[in-house]
JSON list of N, CA and C in Angstrom, two decimals:
[
{"chain": "A", "resi": 1, "resn": "MET", "atom": "N", "xyz": [0.93, -1.19, 0.03]},
{"chain": "A", "resi": 1, "resn": "MET", "atom": "CA", "xyz": [-0.05, -0.06, 0.05]},
{"chain": "A", "resi": 1, "resn": "MET", "atom": "C", "xyz": [0.94, 1.22, -0.04]},
{"chain": "A", "resi": 2, "resn": "LEU", "atom": "N", "xyz": [0.60, 2.09, -0.95]},
{"chain": "A", "resi": 2, "resn": "LEU", "atom": "CA", "xyz": [1.25, 3.45, -1.00]},
{"chain": "A", "resi": 2, "resn": "LEU", "atom": "C", "xyz": [0.22, 4.43, -0.60]},
{"chain": "A", "resi": 3, "resn": "ASP", "atom": "N", "xyz": [0.39, 5.04, 0.60]},
{"chain": "A", "resi": 3, "resn": "ASP", "atom": "CA", "xyz": [-0.47, 6.01, 1.12]},
{"chain": "A", "resi": 3, "resn": "ASP", "atom": "C", "xyz": [-0.12, 7.48, 0.90]},
{"chain": "A", "resi": 4, "resn": "ASP", "atom": "N", "xyz": [-0.97, 8.24, 0.45]},
{"chain": "A", "resi": 4, "resn": "ASP", "atom": "CA", "xyz": [-0.62, 9.80, 0.15]},
{"chain": "A", "resi": 4, "resn": "ASP", "atom": "C", "xyz": [0.36, 9.95, -0.90]},
{"chain": "A", "resi": 5, "resn": "LEU", "atom": "N", "xyz": [0.26, 9.26, -1.99]},
{"chain": "A", "resi": 5, "resn": "LEU", "atom": "CA", "xyz": [1.20, 9.43, -3.01]},
{"chain": "A", "resi": 5, "resn": "LEU", "atom": "C", "xyz": [1.24, 10.82, -3.59]},
{"chain": "A", "resi": 6, "resn": "GLY", "atom": "N", "xyz": [2.42, 11.41, -3.78]},
{"chain": "A", "resi": 6, "resn": "GLY", "atom": "CA", "xyz": [2.50, 12.76, -4.22]},
{"chain": "A", "resi": 6, "resn": "GLY", "atom": "C", "xyz": [2.66, 13.87, -3.22]},
{"chain": "A", "resi": 7, "resn": "THR", "atom": "N", "xyz": [2.56, 13.44, -1.92]},
{"chain": "A", "resi": 7, "resn": "THR", "atom": "CA", "xyz": [2.54, 14.46, -0.89]},
{"chain": "A", "resi": 7, "resn": "THR", "atom": "C", "xyz": [4.00, 14.87, -0.50]},
{"chain": "A", "resi": 8, "resn": "GLU", "atom": "N", "xyz": [4.90, 13.87, -0.73]},
{"chain": "A", "resi": 8, "resn": "GLU", "atom": "CA", "xyz": [6.30, 14.15, -0.45]},
{"chain": "A", "resi": 8, "resn": "GLU", "atom": "C", "xyz": [6.99, 14.99, -1.51]},
{"chain": "A", "resi": 9, "resn": "SER", "atom": "N", "xyz": [8.09, 15.68, -1.01]},
{"chain": "A", "resi": 9, "resn": "SER", "atom": "CA", "xyz": [8.85, 16.44, -1.92]},
{"chain": "A", "resi": 9, "resn": "SER", "atom": "C", "xyz": [10.12, 15.58, -2.08]},
{"chain": "A", "resi": 10, "resn": "ALA", "atom": "N", "xyz": [10.10, 14.68, -3.13]},
{"chain": "A", "resi": 10, "resn": "ALA", "atom": "CA", "xyz": [11.03, 13.67, -3.32]},
{"chain": "A", "resi": 10, "resn": "ALA", "atom": "C", "xyz": [12.16, 14.17, -4.15]},
{"chain": "A", "resi": 11, "resn": "THR", "atom": "N", "xyz": [13.34, 13.63, -3.92]},
{"chain": "A", "resi": 11, "resn": "THR", "atom": "CA", "xyz": [14.53, 13.80, -4.77]},
{"chain": "A", "resi": 11, "resn": "THR", "atom": "C", "xyz": [14.44, 12.98, -6.08]},
{"chain": "A", "resi": 12, "resn": "PRO", "atom": "N", "xyz": [15.10, 13.34, -7.06]},
{"chain": "A", "resi": 12, "resn": "PRO", "atom": "CA", "xyz": [15.04, 12.57, -8.30]},
{"chain": "A", "resi": 12, "resn": "PRO", "atom": "C", "xyz": [15.33, 11.03, -8.01]},
{"chain": "A", "resi": 13, "resn": "TRP", "atom": "N", "xyz": [16.20, 10.76, -7.13]},
{"chain": "A", "resi": 13, "resn": "TRP", "atom": "CA", "xyz": [16.57, 9.38, -6.83]},
{"chain": "A", "resi": 13, "resn": "TRP", "atom": "C", "xyz": [15.31, 8.66, -6.28]},
{"chain": "A", "resi": 14, "resn": "ALA", "atom": "N", "xyz": [14.63, 9.37, -5.25]},
{"chain": "A", "resi": 14, "resn": "ALA", "atom": "CA", "xyz": [13.43, 8.73, -4.62]},
{"chain": "A", "resi": 14, "resn": "ALA", "atom": "C", "xyz": [12.38, 8.58, -5.60]},
{"chain": "A", "resi": 15, "resn": "ARG", "atom": "N", "xyz": [12.21, 9.56, -6.53]},
{"chain": "A", "resi": 15, "resn": "ARG", "atom": "CA", "xyz": [11.03, 9.51, -7.52]},
{"chain": "A", "resi": 15, "resn": "ARG", "atom": "C", "xyz": [11.37, 8.25, -8.45]},
{"chain": "A", "resi": 16, "resn": "GLU", "atom": "N", "xyz": [12.68, 8.06, -8.81]},
{"chain": "A", "resi": 16, "resn": "GLU", "atom": "CA", "xyz": [13.00, 6.83, -9.66]},
{"chain": "A", "resi": 16, "resn": "GLU", "atom": "C", "xyz": [12.76, 5.48, -8.87]},
{"chain": "A", "resi": 17, "resn": "LYS", "atom": "N", "xyz": [13.06, 5.45, -7.54]},
{"chain": "A", "resi": 17, "resn": "LYS", "atom": "CA", "xyz": [12.85, 4.36, -6.79]},
{"chain": "A", "resi": 17, "resn": "LYS", "atom": "C", "xyz": [11.38, 4.01, -6.69]},
{"chain": "A", "resi": 18, "resn": "LEU", "atom": "N", "xyz": [10.57, 5.06, -6.55]},
{"chain": "A", "resi": 18, "resn": "LEU", "atom": "CA", "xyz": [9.06, 4.87, -6.46]},
{"chain": "A", "resi": 18, "resn": "LEU", "atom": "C", "xyz": [8.62, 4.32, -7.79]},
{"chain": "A", "resi": 19, "resn": "TYR", "atom": "N", "xyz": [9.05, 4.85, -8.83]},
{"chain": "A", "resi": 19, "resn": "TYR", "atom": "CA", "xyz": [8.70, 4.22, -10.21]},
{"chain": "A", "resi": 19, "resn": "TYR", "atom": "C", "xyz": [9.08, 2.83, -10.26]},
{"chain": "A", "resi": 20, "resn": "GLN", "atom": "N", "xyz": [10.28, 2.53, -9.87]},
{"chain": "A", "resi": 20, "resn": "GLN", "atom": "CA", "xyz": [10.79, 1.06, -9.99]},
{"chain": "A", "resi": 20, "resn": "GLN", "atom": "C", "xyz": [9.94, 0.16, -9.18]},
{"chain": "A", "resi": 21, "resn": "VAL", "atom": "N", "xyz": [9.45, 0.61, -7.98]},
{"chain": "A", "resi": 21, "resn": "VAL", "atom": "CA", "xyz": [8.49, -0.27, -7.22]},
{"chain": "A", "resi": 21, "resn": "VAL", "atom": "C", "xyz": [7.23, -0.39, -7.85]},
{"chain": "A", "resi": 22, "resn": "ILE", "atom": "N", "xyz": [6.61, 0.69, -8.32]},
{"chain": "A", "resi": 22, "resn": "ILE", "atom": "CA", "xyz": [5.35, 0.55, -8.92]},
{"chain": "A", "resi": 22, "resn": "ILE", "atom": "C", "xyz": [5.41, -0.30, -10.38]},
{"chain": "A", "resi": 23, "resn": "ASN", "atom": "N", "xyz": [6.49, 0.01, -11.06]},
{"chain": "A", "resi": 23, "resn": "ASN", "atom": "CA", "xyz": [6.60, -0.78, -12.33]},
{"chain": "A", "resi": 23, "resn": "ASN", "atom": "C", "xyz": [6.89, -2.22, -12.08]},
{"chain": "A", "resi": 24, "resn": "HIS", "atom": "N", "xyz": [7.61, -2.54, -11.05]},
{"chain": "A", "resi": 24, "resn": "HIS", "atom": "CA", "xyz": [7.84, -3.98, -10.73]},
{"chain": "A", "resi": 24, "resn": "HIS", "atom": "C", "xyz": [6.49, -4.72, -10.36]},
{"chain": "A", "resi": 25, "resn": "ARG", "atom": "N", "xyz": [5.66, -3.96, -9.62]},
{"chain": "A", "resi": 25, "resn": "ARG", "atom": "CA", "xyz": [4.44, -4.64, -9.23]},
{"chain": "A", "resi": 25, "resn": "ARG", "atom": "C", "xyz": [3.50, -4.60, -10.29]},
{"chain": "A", "resi": 26, "resn": "TYR", "atom": "N", "xyz": [3.57, -3.64, -11.21]},
{"chain": "A", "resi": 26, "resn": "TYR", "atom": "CA", "xyz": [2.75, -3.63, -12.43]},
{"chain": "A", "resi": 26, "resn": "TYR", "atom": "C", "xyz": [3.10, -4.78, -13.36]},
{"chain": "A", "resi": 27, "resn": "VAL", "atom": "N", "xyz": [4.35, -4.96, -13.68]},
{"chain": "A", "resi": 27, "resn": "VAL", "atom": "CA", "xyz": [4.83, -6.05, -14.60]},
{"chain": "A", "resi": 27, "resn": "VAL", "atom": "C", "xyz": [4.50, -7.39, -13.98]},
{"chain": "A", "resi": 28, "resn": "ALA", "atom": "N", "xyz": [4.75, -7.51, -12.70]},
{"chain": "A", "resi": 28, "resn": "ALA", "atom": "CA", "xyz": [4.43, -8.79, -12.02]},
{"chain": "A", "resi": 28, "resn": "ALA", "atom": "C", "xyz": [3.09, -9.09, -11.63]},
{"chain": "A", "resi": 29, "resn": "ARG", "atom": "N", "xyz": [2.13, -8.11, -12.03]},
{"chain": "A", "resi": 29, "resn": "ARG", "atom": "CA", "xyz": [0.68, -8.19, -11.65]},
{"chain": "A", "resi": 29, "resn": "ARG", "atom": "C", "xyz": [0.38, -8.33, -10.24]},
{"chain": "A", "resi": 30, "resn": "LEU", "atom": "N", "xyz": [1.16, -7.68, -9.42]},
{"chain": "A", "resi": 30, "resn": "LEU", "atom": "CA", "xyz": [0.92, -7.78, -7.98]},
{"chain": "A", "resi": 30, "resn": "LEU", "atom": "C", "xyz": [-0.09, -6.76, -7.57]},
{"chain": "A", "resi": 31, "resn": "PRO", "atom": "N", "xyz": [-1.02, -7.09, -6.61]},
{"chain": "A", "resi": 31, "resn": "PRO", "atom": "CA", "xyz": [-1.97, -6.13, -6.21]},
{"chain": "A", "resi": 31, "resn": "PRO", "atom": "C", "xyz": [-1.29, -5.00, -5.39]},
{"chain": "A", "resi": 32, "resn": "THR", "atom": "N", "xyz": [-1.78, -3.76, -5.76]},
{"chain": "A", "resi": 32, "resn": "THR", "atom": "CA", "xyz": [-1.19, -2.57, -5.00]},
{"chain": "A", "resi": 32, "resn": "THR", "atom": "C", "xyz": [-2.29, -1.59, -4.85]},
{"chain": "A", "resi": 33, "resn": "VAL", "atom": "N", "xyz": [-2.37, -1.08, -3.63]},
{"chain": "A", "resi": 33, "resn": "VAL", "atom": "CA", "xyz": [-3.38, -0.08, -3.32]},
{"chain": "A", "resi": 33, "resn": "VAL", "atom": "C", "xyz": [-2.61, 1.31, -3.21]},
{"chain": "A", "resi": 34, "resn": "ILE", "atom": "N", "xyz": [-3.12, 2.25, -3.86]},
{"chain": "A", "resi": 34, "resn": "ILE", "atom": "CA", "xyz": [-2.48, 3.61, -3.82]},
{"chain": "A", "resi": 34, "resn": "ILE", "atom": "C", "xyz": [-3.61, 4.59, -3.45]},
{"chain": "A", "resi": 35, "resn": "THR", "atom": "N", "xyz": [-3.28, 5.54, -2.46]},
{"chain": "A", "resi": 35, "resn": "THR", "atom": "CA", "xyz": [-4.11, 6.56, -2.19]},
{"chain": "A", "resi": 35, "resn": "THR", "atom": "C", "xyz": [-3.37, 7.86, -2.38]},
{"chain": "A", "resi": 36, "resn": "THR", "atom": "N", "xyz": [-4.17, 8.97, -2.84]},
{"chain": "A", "resi": 36, "resn": "THR", "atom": "CA", "xyz": [-3.50, 10.19, -3.06]},
{"chain": "A", "resi": 36, "resn": "THR", "atom": "C", "xyz": [-4.63, 11.24, -2.98]},
{"chain": "A", "resi": 37, "resn": "ALA", "atom": "N", "xyz": [-4.22, 12.43, -2.60]},
{"chain": "A", "resi": 37, "resn": "ALA", "atom": "CA", "xyz": [-5.16, 13.62, -2.55]},
{"chain": "A", "resi": 37, "resn": "ALA", "atom": "C", "xyz": [-5.11, 14.37, -3.79]},
{"chain": "A", "resi": 38, "resn": "TRP", "atom": "N", "xyz": [-4.21, 13.91, -4.69]},
{"chain": "A", "resi": 38, "resn": "TRP", "atom": "CA", "xyz": [-4.01, 14.69, -5.96]},
{"chain": "A", "resi": 38, "resn": "TRP", "atom": "C", "xyz": [-4.90, 14.17, -7.08]},
{"chain": "A", "resi": 39, "resn": "ALA", "atom": "N", "xyz": [-5.29, 15.00, -8.01]},
{"chain": "A", "resi": 39, "resn": "ALA", "atom": "CA", "xyz": [-5.90, 14.48, -9.22]},
{"chain": "A", "resi": 39, "resn": "ALA", "atom": "C", "xyz": [-4.83, 13.75, -9.99]},
{"chain": "A", "resi": 40, "resn": "ILE", "atom": "N", "xyz": [-5.22, 12.66, -10.70]},
{"chain": "A", "resi": 40, "resn": "ILE", "atom": "CA", "xyz": [-4.24, 11.79, -11.42]},
{"chain": "A", "resi": 40, "resn": "ILE", "atom": "C", "xyz": [-3.38, 12.71, -12.44]},
{"chain": "A", "resi": 41, "resn": "GLU", "atom": "N", "xyz": [-4.11, 13.69, -12.94]},
{"chain": "A", "resi": 41, "resn": "GLU", "atom": "CA", "xyz": [-3.31, 14.69, -13.91]},
{"chain": "A", "resi": 41, "resn": "GLU", "atom": "C", "xyz": [-2.15, 15.38, -13.28]},
{"chain": "A", "resi": 42, "resn": "GLU", "atom": "N", "xyz": [-2.21, 15.52, -11.95]},
{"chain": "A", "resi": 42, "resn": "GLU", "atom": "CA", "xyz": [-1.14, 16.15, -11.29]},
{"chain": "A", "resi": 42, "resn": "GLU", "atom": "C", "xyz": [-0.06, 15.28, -10.87]},
{"chain": "A", "resi": 43, "resn": "LEU", "atom": "N", "xyz": [-0.09, 14.00, -11.11]},
{"chain": "A", "resi": 43, "resn": "LEU", "atom": "CA", "xyz": [0.94, 13.06, -10.73]},
{"chain": "A", "resi": 43, "resn": "LEU", "atom": "C", "xyz": [1.93, 12.99, -11.97]},
{"chain": "A", "resi": 44, "resn": "ASP", "atom": "N", "xyz": [3.07, 12.42, -11.52]},
{"chain": "A", "resi": 44, "resn": "ASP", "atom": "CA", "xyz": [4.09, 12.17, -12.58]},
{"chain": "A", "resi": 44, "resn": "ASP", "atom": "C", "xyz": [3.51, 11.34, -13.75]},
{"chain": "A", "resi": 45, "resn": "PRO", "atom": "N", "xyz": [3.61, 11.83, -14.89]},
{"chain": "A", "resi": 45, "resn": "PRO", "atom": "CA", "xyz": [2.96, 11.10, -16.05]},
{"chain": "A", "resi": 45, "resn": "PRO", "atom": "C", "xyz": [3.46, 9.57, -16.24]},
{"chain": "A", "resi": 46, "resn": "LYS", "atom": "N", "xyz": [4.71, 9.44, -15.88]},
{"chain": "A", "resi": 46, "resn": "LYS", "atom": "CA", "xyz": [5.37, 8.03, -15.93]},
{"chain": "A", "resi": 46, "resn": "LYS", "atom": "C", "xyz": [4.65, 7.18, -15.01]},
{"chain": "A", "resi": 47, "resn": "LEU", "atom": "N", "xyz": [4.33, 7.60, -13.78]},
{"chain": "A", "resi": 47, "resn": "LEU", "atom": "CA", "xyz": [3.50, 6.79, -12.81]},
{"chain": "A", "resi": 47, "resn": "LEU", "atom": "C", "xyz": [2.11, 6.63, -13.27]},
{"chain": "A", "resi": 48, "resn": "ALA", "atom": "N", "xyz": [1.48, 7.71, -13.74]},
{"chain": "A", "resi": 48, "resn": "ALA", "atom": "CA", "xyz": [0.02, 7.59, -14.17]},
{"chain": "A", "resi": 48, "resn": "ALA", "atom": "C", "xyz": [-0.17, 6.44, -15.22]},
{"chain": "A", "resi": 49, "resn": "THR", "atom": "N", "xyz": [0.80, 6.24, -16.09]},
{"chain": "A", "resi": 49, "resn": "THR", "atom": "CA", "xyz": [0.68, 5.28, -17.18]},
{"chain": "A", "resi": 49, "resn": "THR", "atom": "C", "xyz": [0.51, 3.88, -16.56]},
{"chain": "A", "resi": 50, "resn": "ARG", "atom": "N", "xyz": [1.24, 3.60, -15.52]},
{"chain": "A", "resi": 50, "resn": "ARG", "atom": "CA", "xyz": [1.13, 2.38, -14.81]},
{"chain": "A", "resi": 50, "resn": "ARG", "atom": "C", "xyz": [-0.11, 2.21, -13.97]},
{"chain": "A", "resi": 51, "resn": "ILE", "atom": "N", "xyz": [-0.38, 3.40, -13.32]},
{"chain": "A", "resi": 51, "resn": "ILE", "atom": "CA", "xyz": [-1.53, 3.37, -12.27]},
{"chain": "A", "resi": 51, "resn": "ILE", "atom": "C", "xyz": [-2.90, 3.30, -13.00]},
{"chain": "A", "resi": 52, "resn": "LEU", "atom": "N", "xyz": [-3.00, 3.83, -14.28]},
{"chain": "A", "resi": 52, "resn": "LEU", "atom": "CA", "xyz": [-4.31, 3.98, -14.91]},
{"chain": "A", "resi": 52, "resn": "LEU", "atom": "C", "xyz": [-4.55, 2.96, -15.99]},
{"chain": "A", "resi": 53, "resn": "ASP", "atom": "N", "xyz": [-3.63, 1.90, -16.25]},
{"chain": "A", "resi": 53, "resn": "ASP", "atom": "CA", "xyz": [-3.83, 0.98, -17.20]},
{"chain": "A", "resi": 53, "resn": "ASP", "atom": "C", "xyz": [-5.09, 0.13, -16.88]},
{"chain": "A", "resi": 54, "resn": "SER", "atom": "N", "xyz": [-6.18, 0.43, -17.75]},
{"chain": "A", "resi": 54, "resn": "SER", "atom": "CA", "xyz": [-7.36, -0.25, -17.40]},
{"chain": "A", "resi": 54, "resn": "SER", "atom": "C", "xyz": [-7.45, -1.78, -17.61]},
{"chain": "A", "resi": 55, "resn": "THR", "atom": "N", "xyz": [-6.38, -2.26, -18.22]},
{"chain": "A", "resi": 55, "resn": "THR", "atom": "CA", "xyz": [-6.26, -3.73, -18.46]},
{"chain": "A", "resi": 55, "resn": "THR", "atom": "C", "xyz": [-5.75, -4.42, -17.11]},
{"chain": "A", "resi": 56, "resn": "ARG", "atom": "N", "xyz": [-5.18, -3.64, -16.24]},
{"chain": "A", "resi": 56, "resn": "ARG", "atom": "CA", "xyz": [-4.55, -4.15, -15.08]},
{"chain": "A", "resi": 56, "resn": "ARG", "atom": "C", "xyz": [-5.06, -3.52, -13.76]},
{"chain": "A", "resi": 57, "resn": "CYS", "atom": "N", "xyz": [-5.65, -2.30, -13.87]},
{"chain": "A", "resi": 57, "resn": "CYS", "atom": "CA", "xyz": [-5.94, -1.58, -12.66]},
{"chain": "A", "resi": 57, "resn": "CYS", "atom": "C", "xyz": [-7.48, -1.04, -12.69]},
{"chain": "A", "resi": 58, "resn": "THR", "atom": "N", "xyz": [-7.85, -0.83, -11.53]},
{"chain": "A", "resi": 58, "resn": "THR", "atom": "CA", "xyz": [-9.27, -0.20, -11.40]},
{"chain": "A", "resi": 58, "resn": "THR", "atom": "C", "xyz": [-9.07, 0.98, -10.53]},
{"chain": "A", "resi": 59, "resn": "ALA", "atom": "N", "xyz": [-9.30, 2.13, -11.02]},
{"chain": "A", "resi": 59, "resn": "ALA", "atom": "CA", "xyz": [-9.21, 3.49, -10.35]},
{"chain": "A", "resi": 59, "resn": "ALA", "atom": "C", "xyz": [-10.55, 3.84, -9.83]},
{"chain": "A", "resi": 60, "resn": "LEU", "atom": "N", "xyz": [-10.51, 4.15, -8.58]},
{"chain": "A", "resi": 60, "resn": "LEU", "atom": "CA", "xyz": [-11.81, 4.66, -7.89]},
{"chain": "A", "resi": 60, "resn": "LEU", "atom": "C", "xyz": [-11.53, 6.03, -7.30]},
{"chain": "A", "resi": 61, "resn": "ALA", "atom": "N", "xyz": [-12.46, 6.97, -7.59]},
{"chain": "A", "resi": 61, "resn": "ALA", "atom": "CA", "xyz": [-12.38, 8.36, -7.10]},
{"chain": "A", "resi": 61, "resn": "ALA", "atom": "C", "xyz": [-13.31, 8.26, -5.93]},
{"chain": "A", "resi": 62, "resn": "ILE", "atom": "N", "xyz": [-12.88, 8.78, -4.74]},
{"chain": "A", "resi": 62, "resn": "ILE", "atom": "CA", "xyz": [-13.66, 9.00, -3.54]},
{"chain": "A", "resi": 62, "resn": "ILE", "atom": "C", "xyz": [-13.48, 10.40, -3.28]},
{"chain": "A", "resi": 63, "resn": "ILE", "atom": "N", "xyz": [-14.64, 11.27, -3.45]},
{"chain": "A", "resi": 63, "resn": "ILE", "atom": "CA", "xyz": [-14.65, 12.70, -3.29]},
{"chain": "A", "resi": 63, "resn": "ILE", "atom": "C", "xyz": [-15.22, 12.88, -1.84]},
{"chain": "A", "resi": 64, "resn": "ALA", "atom": "N", "xyz": [-14.39, 13.54, -1.04]},
{"chain": "A", "resi": 64, "resn": "ALA", "atom": "CA", "xyz": [-14.79, 13.85, 0.30]},
{"chain": "A", "resi": 64, "resn": "ALA", "atom": "C", "xyz": [-13.99, 14.94, 0.85]},
{"chain": "A", "resi": 65, "resn": "PRO", "atom": "N", "xyz": [-14.62, 15.74, 1.86]},
{"chain": "A", "resi": 65, "resn": "PRO", "atom": "CA", "xyz": [-13.92, 16.93, 2.40]},
{"chain": "A", "resi": 65, "resn": "PRO", "atom": "C", "xyz": [-12.64, 16.41, 3.01]},
{"chain": "A", "resi": 66, "resn": "SER", "atom": "N", "xyz": [-11.61, 17.33, 3.05]},
{"chain": "A", "resi": 66, "resn": "SER", "atom": "CA", "xyz": [-10.41, 16.96, 3.59]},
{"chain": "A", "resi": 66, "resn": "SER", "atom": "C", "xyz": [-10.43, 16.97, 5.15]},
{"chain": "A", "resi": 67, "resn": "TYR", "atom": "N", "xyz": [-9.94, 15.94, 5.70]},
{"chain": "A", "resi": 67, "resn": "TYR", "atom": "CA", "xyz": [-9.91, 15.87, 7.24]},
{"chain": "A", "resi": 67, "resn": "TYR", "atom": "C", "xyz": [-8.90, 16.86, 7.82]},
{"chain": "A", "resi": 68, "resn": "ARG", "atom": "N", "xyz": [-8.00, 17.35, 7.10]},
{"chain": "A", "resi": 68, "resn": "ARG", "atom": "CA", "xyz": [-6.94, 18.35, 7.42]},
{"chain": "A", "resi": 68, "resn": "ARG", "atom": "C", "xyz": [-7.42, 19.72, 7.17]},
{"chain": "A", "resi": 69, "resn": "GLY", "atom": "N", "xyz": [-8.62, 19.92, 6.56]},
{"chain": "A", "resi": 69, "resn": "GLY", "atom": "CA", "xyz": [-9.16, 21.21, 6.26]},
{"chain": "A", "resi": 69, "resn": "GLY", "atom": "C", "xyz": [-8.56, 22.10, 5.21]},
{"chain": "A", "resi": 70, "resn": "GLN", "atom": "N", "xyz": [-7.80, 21.28, 4.33]},
{"chain": "A", "resi": 70, "resn": "GLN", "atom": "CA", "xyz": [-7.07, 22.00, 3.21]},
{"chain": "A", "resi": 70, "resn": "GLN", "atom": "C", "xyz": [-7.89, 21.98, 1.98]},
{"chain": "A", "resi": 71, "resn": "ARG", "atom": "N", "xyz": [-7.73, 21.05, 1.11]},
{"chain": "A", "resi": 71, "resn": "ARG", "atom": "CA", "xyz": [-8.46, 20.97, -0.15]},
{"chain": "A", "resi": 71, "resn": "ARG", "atom": "C", "xyz": [-9.31, 19.75, -0.19]},
{"chain": "A", "resi": 72, "resn": "THR", "atom": "N", "xyz": [-10.14, 19.70, -1.12]},
{"chain": "A", "resi": 72, "resn": "THR", "atom": "CA", "xyz": [-10.95, 18.50, -1.41]},
{"chain": "A", "resi": 72, "resn": "THR", "atom": "C", "xyz": [-10.05, 17.32, -1.54]},
{"chain": "A", "resi": 73, "resn": "SER", "atom": "N", "xyz": [-10.42, 16.23, -0.96]},
{"chain": "A", "resi": 73, "resn": "SER", "atom": "CA", "xyz": [-9.45, 14.97, -1.10]},
{"chain": "A", "resi": 73, "resn": "SER", "atom": "C", "xyz": [-10.01, 14.15, -2.19]},
{"chain": "A", "resi": 74, "resn": "VAL", "atom": "N", "xyz": [-9.23, 13.63, -3.10]},
{"chain": "A", "resi": 74, "resn": "VAL", "atom": "CA", "xyz": [-9.60, 12.68, -4.05]},
{"chain": "A", "resi": 74, "resn": "VAL", "atom": "C", "xyz": [-8.66, 11.49, -3.82]},
{"chain": "A", "resi": 75, "resn": "LYS", "atom": "N", "xyz": [-9.21, 10.38, -3.43]},
{"chain": "A", "resi": 75, "resn": "LYS", "atom": "CA", "xyz": [-8.45, 9.16, -3.19]},
{"chain": "A", "resi": 75, "resn": "LYS", "atom": "C", "xyz": [-8.68, 8.25, -4.28]},
{"chain": "A", "resi": 76, "resn": "ARG", "atom": "N", "xyz": [-7.52, 7.72, -4.85]},
{"chain": "A", "resi": 76, "resn": "ARG", "atom": "CA", "xyz": [-7.62, 6.68, -5.99]},
{"chain": "A", "resi": 76, "resn": "ARG", "atom": "C", "xyz": [-6.98, 5.45, -5.51]},
{"chain": "A", "resi": 77, "resn": "LYS", "atom": "N", "xyz": [-7.45, 4.33, -5.95]},
{"chain": "A", "resi": 77, "resn": "LYS", "atom": "CA", "xyz": [-7.08, 3.08, -5.50]},
{"chain": "A", "resi": 77, "resn": "LYS", "atom": "C", "xyz": [-6.87, 2.21, -6.74]},
{"chain": "A", "resi": 78, "resn": "ALA", "atom": "N", "xyz": [-5.68, 1.66, -6.91]},
{"chain": "A", "resi": 78, "resn": "ALA", "atom": "CA", "xyz": [-5.48, 0.69, -7.96]},
{"chain": "A", "resi": 78, "resn": "ALA", "atom": "C", "xyz": [-5.68, -0.71, -7.47]},
{"chain": "A", "resi": 79, "resn": "ALA", "atom": "N", "xyz": [-6.68, -1.35, -7.92]},
{"chain": "A", "resi": 79, "resn": "ALA", "atom": "CA", "xyz": [-6.99, -2.75, -7.50]},
{"chain": "A", "resi": 79, "resn": "ALA", "atom": "C", "xyz": [-6.18, -3.83, -8.19]},
{"chain": "A", "resi": 80, "resn": "PRO", "atom": "N", "xyz": [-6.20, -4.98, -7.65]},
{"chain": "A", "resi": 80, "resn": "PRO", "atom": "CA", "xyz": [-5.50, -6.09, -8.31]},
{"chain": "A", "resi": 80, "resn": "PRO", "atom": "C", "xyz": [-5.99, -6.43, -9.69]},
{"chain": "A", "resi": 81, "resn": "PRO", "atom": "N", "xyz": [-5.29, -6.96, -10.56]},
{"chain": "A", "resi": 81, "resn": "PRO", "atom": "CA", "xyz": [-5.74, -7.28, -11.83]},
{"chain": "A", "resi": 81, "resn": "PRO", "atom": "C", "xyz": [-6.88, -8.35, -11.78]},
{"chain": "A", "resi": 82, "resn": "ARG", "atom": "N", "xyz": [-7.81, -8.14, -12.79]},
{"chain": "A", "resi": 82, "resn": "ARG", "atom": "CA", "xyz": [-8.92, -9.03, -12.90]},
{"chain": "A", "resi": 82, "resn": "ARG", "atom": "C", "xyz": [-8.38, -10.40, -13.39]},
{"chain": "A", "resi": 83, "resn": "ARG", "atom": "N", "xyz": [-8.93, -11.53, -12.83]},
{"chain": "A", "resi": 83, "resn": "ARG", "atom": "CA", "xyz": [-8.47, -12.87, -13.12]},
{"chain": "A", "resi": 83, "resn": "ARG", "atom": "C", "xyz": [-9.47, -13.39, -14.26]},
{"chain": "A", "resi": 84, "resn": "GLY", "atom": "N", "xyz": [-9.03, -14.28, -15.10]},
{"chain": "A", "resi": 84, "resn": "GLY", "atom": "CA", "xyz": [-9.84, -14.96, -16.08]},
{"chain": "A", "resi": 84, "resn": "GLY", "atom": "C", "xyz": [-9.94, -14.32, -17.29]},
{"chain": "A", "resi": 85, "resn": "ARG", "atom": "N", "xyz": [-9.15, -13.36, -17.76]},
{"chain": "A", "resi": 85, "resn": "ARG", "atom": "CA", "xyz": [-9.30, -12.70, -18.99]},
{"chain": "A", "resi": 85, "resn": "ARG", "atom": "C", "xyz": [-8.36, -13.34, -20.04]}
]
């Protein structure tokens, strides 16, 4: 589970490691849950291509007020790949 993706101010090294983790799990078809308060358009496009692949992922938008009183929170979750296709 990757919670609050995009909230950290990561170094280039950390961003590359994050991509490597997500890409490994994507290629291996491992289930991964990702939450973020950012719209998917605001995330790194390289990550978004893996997170939004509809053949392997299910994205769910949960619109709710922020518990921290900042901005509207949008949580997205990438579900495990569907079996039997």
